[in-house]
């Protein structure tokens, strides 16, 4: 059971790395596109890449709040 669970976690980590890597490459191409004169605006893939990176940063921050024991906030009854 432990091997099955660790394999799933490994696959999820690889998938997250691929998604984050492709989003980063798309954002880098967006920055390089600024030097082109005829293109303006963002296409769907670039907007999706920016949203994926933003979501990844939010999820990383959320996870760090749990790692440093900021969350869950426990209120004591009076």
Coordinates of C-alpha atoms in Angstrom, one line a residue:
X1 CA 0.0 0.0 0.0
X2 CA 2.9 2.4 0.8
X3 CA 4.5 1.8 -2.6
X4 CA 1.2 2.5 -4.4
X5 CA 0.7 5.7 -2.5
X6 CA 4.2 6.9 -3.0
X7 CA 3.9 6.2 -6.8
X8 CA 0.8 8.3 -7.0
X9 CA 2.4 11.1 -5.2
X10 CA 5.4 10.9 -7.5
X11 CA 3.1 11.0 -10.6
X12 CA 1.2 14.0 -9.2
X13 CA 4.5 15.8 -8.5
X14 CA 5.6 15.1 -12.1
X15 CA 2.3 16.4 -13.5
X16 CA 2.6 19.6 -11.3
X17 CA 6.1 20.1 -12.5
X18 CA 5.0 19.7 -16.2
X19 CA 2.1 22.1 -15.8
X20 CA 4.2 24.7 -14.0
X21 CA 7.1 24.3 -16.5
X22 CA 4.8 24.7 -19.5
X23 CA 3.2 27.8 -17.9
X24 CA 6.6 29.3 -17.2
X25 CA 7.7 28.7 -20.8
X26 CA 4.5 30.3 -22.0
X27 CA 5.1 33.3 -19.8
X28 CA 8.7 33.6 -21.0
X29 CA 7.5 33.6 -24.6
X30 CA 5.0 36.3 -23.6
X31 CA 7.9 38.4 -22.4
X32 CA 9.8 37.8 -25.6
X33 CA 6.8 38.7 -27.7
X34 CA 6.9 42.2 -26.3
X35 CA 9.7 42.9 -28.7
X36 CA 7.5 42.0 -31.7
X37 CA 5.8 45.0 -33.2
X38 CA 2.7 43.5 -34.9
X39 CA 1.2 41.4 -32.0
X40 CA -0.8 43.0 -29.2
X41 CA -2.9 41.4 -26.4
X42 CA -2.9 38.0 -24.9
X43 CA -4.2 34.8 -26.4
X44 CA -6.1 32.1 -24.4
X45 CA -3.0 30.0 -23.8
X46 CA -1.1 32.9 -22.3
X47 CA -3.9 33.9 -20.1
X48 CA -4.2 30.3 -18.9
X49 CA -0.5 30.2 -18.2
X50 CA -0.6 33.4 -16.1
X51 CA -3.6 32.0 -14.2
X52 CA -1.8 28.6 -13.6
X53 CA 1.3 30.3 -12.2
X54 CA -0.9 32.6 -10.0
X55 CA -2.8 29.6 -8.7
X56 CA 0.4 27.7 -8.1
X57 CA 1.8 30.5 -6.0
X58 CA -1.4 30.8 -4.0
X59 CA -1.4 27.0 -3.4
X60 CA 2.3 27.1 -2.4
X61 CA 1.5 29.9 0.1
X62 CA -1.5 27.9 1.5
X63 CA 0.8 24.9 1.9
X64 CA 3.5 26.9 3.7
X65 CA 0.9 28.2 6.1
X66 CA 0.2 24.6 7.1
X67 CA 3.9 23.7 7.2
X68 CA 4.7 26.6 9.6
X69 CA 1.6 25.8 11.7
X70 CA -0.2 29.0 11.0
X71 CA -3.2 27.1 9.8
X72 CA -5.5 25.6 10.9
X73 CA -6.4 28.3 13.4
X74 CA -7.8 26.8 16.5
X75 CA -10.0 29.0 18.6
X76 CA -10.4 28.1 22.3
X77 CA -14.0 28.2 23.7
X78 CA -14.6 30.8 26.4

